[in-house]
């Protein structure tokens, strides 16, 4: 008789017990676990070593960027003393009012925040002290009462005196007005070096007369003569009138040069220590050294500061260096262990239920779709960022051009050759930066989604020929275009590819031979091969691949203009179309670029 109270077996499918799996399945699971553990351990160690190397490489790159920013800040500020020197040479006599107007025009507080003051330090013989002081006291060009309390300081002058005669801004720098910088032997020596070498010279670190805190400072001196720079030392000493000086607080200069995201920073002036073993380098700036842990990495760079040598020691804690690699070090063992466990479970699942495999495949499909959606969103965000960054980067370029224009207005219609060359250099650099920003935006946009349609390349090449017609005529160039195929793709981006390639062929043509460019096409299986042949300068075989990388150029900027992004943009667009681009052949007789684009299916 059957017991009616006995529990009934649950209906439906249940997961088979692991203990009921066949012995062969158990062996497969154990083998996968063992093999996965070994592979994960090996890969984890390799990844950790590689992560450390990459972290140190990135630290080295950040140090190079920070050093370059500091050097650029110093060079930018030096241009003010060059401009002032040019004004004194051009006008002969510069009044206090003209000096003040110049400083106001260049707007140093906004455009040159590192420069705390600009001054004119006139050479005053001791015998002329009384007359000089009287003339300054009676100078009412800027304030009606003049400067009744003006006097050269400190007392006990040494022949000759280099007196702070004009200084802007005056507010906050009253303590330096009338100061004889030649009263200190070190600063006097710097003046004499600037005078004899006719170049900007920096003083050793000093405590500024107007300093109210604890920072060290230095003076950047540019000599002024009775006429444009004399050729010999004797003539320079005879015609020497004084120095224009830019005043800096070292801490403000370093911290204002860029984002110094290091654990610690120390700067020493090693000029005198390099010249004498008995001199200890002077620490002129330090930050974060007290909190720097024992485990850290340090890199040293040296920079030239108008004749002085600064040693900059950048330090980063090991923890900060490795923070970017923490995810990699933990992710590899975690993902490796997870993958191994999943593989073992998959074997068990396959041995017990085909349905489980189908469910997991469906989940993976959903994850893949989500990843594709996120990638599409990321590409849209990148395009938006490129537009915003391009707009924002144009602002400082316009500021530079505006500053140059202000300098030209301040200097007048007849600047000397040096000033005109410097201003032209600034304008050329700003225009090149503007072009570079535009090409960077183009490069970013060329990686975005394509507007696919069927394109007649004959029409596309007609547009390219129209765009390049003026430059072809100016160079007496011949552009021959054969019958072109129809291909699928984005017409605007493919037009950019052919425009870049034909423009490049014209740009790198020979000086003694009119450019000749032939564009031809032929069917090659499922692809169309399009060749652009020219009779230009040719390309070194060692550079056939590298020229398609961003910023790779074969010539100096001064020889042939360009940003190094044109061919990189071409390759990115062609890759997005499922094609290839490369140098098929090149010699002294010219170059052939080969494009392979898919045909219409």
PDB file of C-alpha atoms in Angstrom, residues 21 25 342-358:
ATOM      1  CA  UNK A  21      28.448  14.425 -13.620  1.00  0.00           C
ATOM      2  CA  UNK A  25      33.502  15.878 -17.323  1.00  0.00           C
ATOM      3  CA  UNK A 342      33.175  30.393 -16.283  1.00  0.00           C
ATOM      4  CA  UNK A 343      34.942  28.051 -18.695  1.00  0.00           C
ATOM      5  CA  UNK A 344      34.801  25.266 -16.127  1.00  0.00           C
ATOM      6  CA  UNK A 345      31.143  25.970 -15.434  1.00  0.00           C
ATOM      7  CA  UNK A 346      30.481  26.066 -19.156  1.00  0.00           C
ATOM      8  CA  UNK A 347      31.824  22.545 -19.538  1.00  0.00           C
ATOM      9  CA  UNK A 348      29.560  21.436 -16.714  1.00  0.00           C
ATOM     10  CA  UNK A 349      26.626  23.270 -18.196  1.00  0.00           C
ATOM     11  CA  UNK A 350      27.224  21.842 -21.667  1.00  0.00           C
ATOM     12  CA  UNK A 351      27.311  18.425 -20.147  1.00  0.00           C
ATOM     13  CA  UNK A 352      23.966  18.952 -18.451  1.00  0.00           C
ATOM     14  CA  UNK A 353      21.903  21.449 -20.437  1.00  0.00           C
ATOM     15  CA  UNK A 354      22.016  22.866 -23.936  1.00  0.00           C
ATOM     16  CA  UNK A 355      19.446  25.424 -22.899  1.00  0.00           C
ATOM     17  CA  UNK A 356      21.857  27.119 -20.485  1.00  0.00           C
ATOM     18  CA  UNK A 357      24.284  27.723 -23.350  1.00  0.00           C
ATOM     19  CA  UNK A 358      21.563  29.341 -25.426  1.00  0.00           C
TER      20      UNK A 358
END
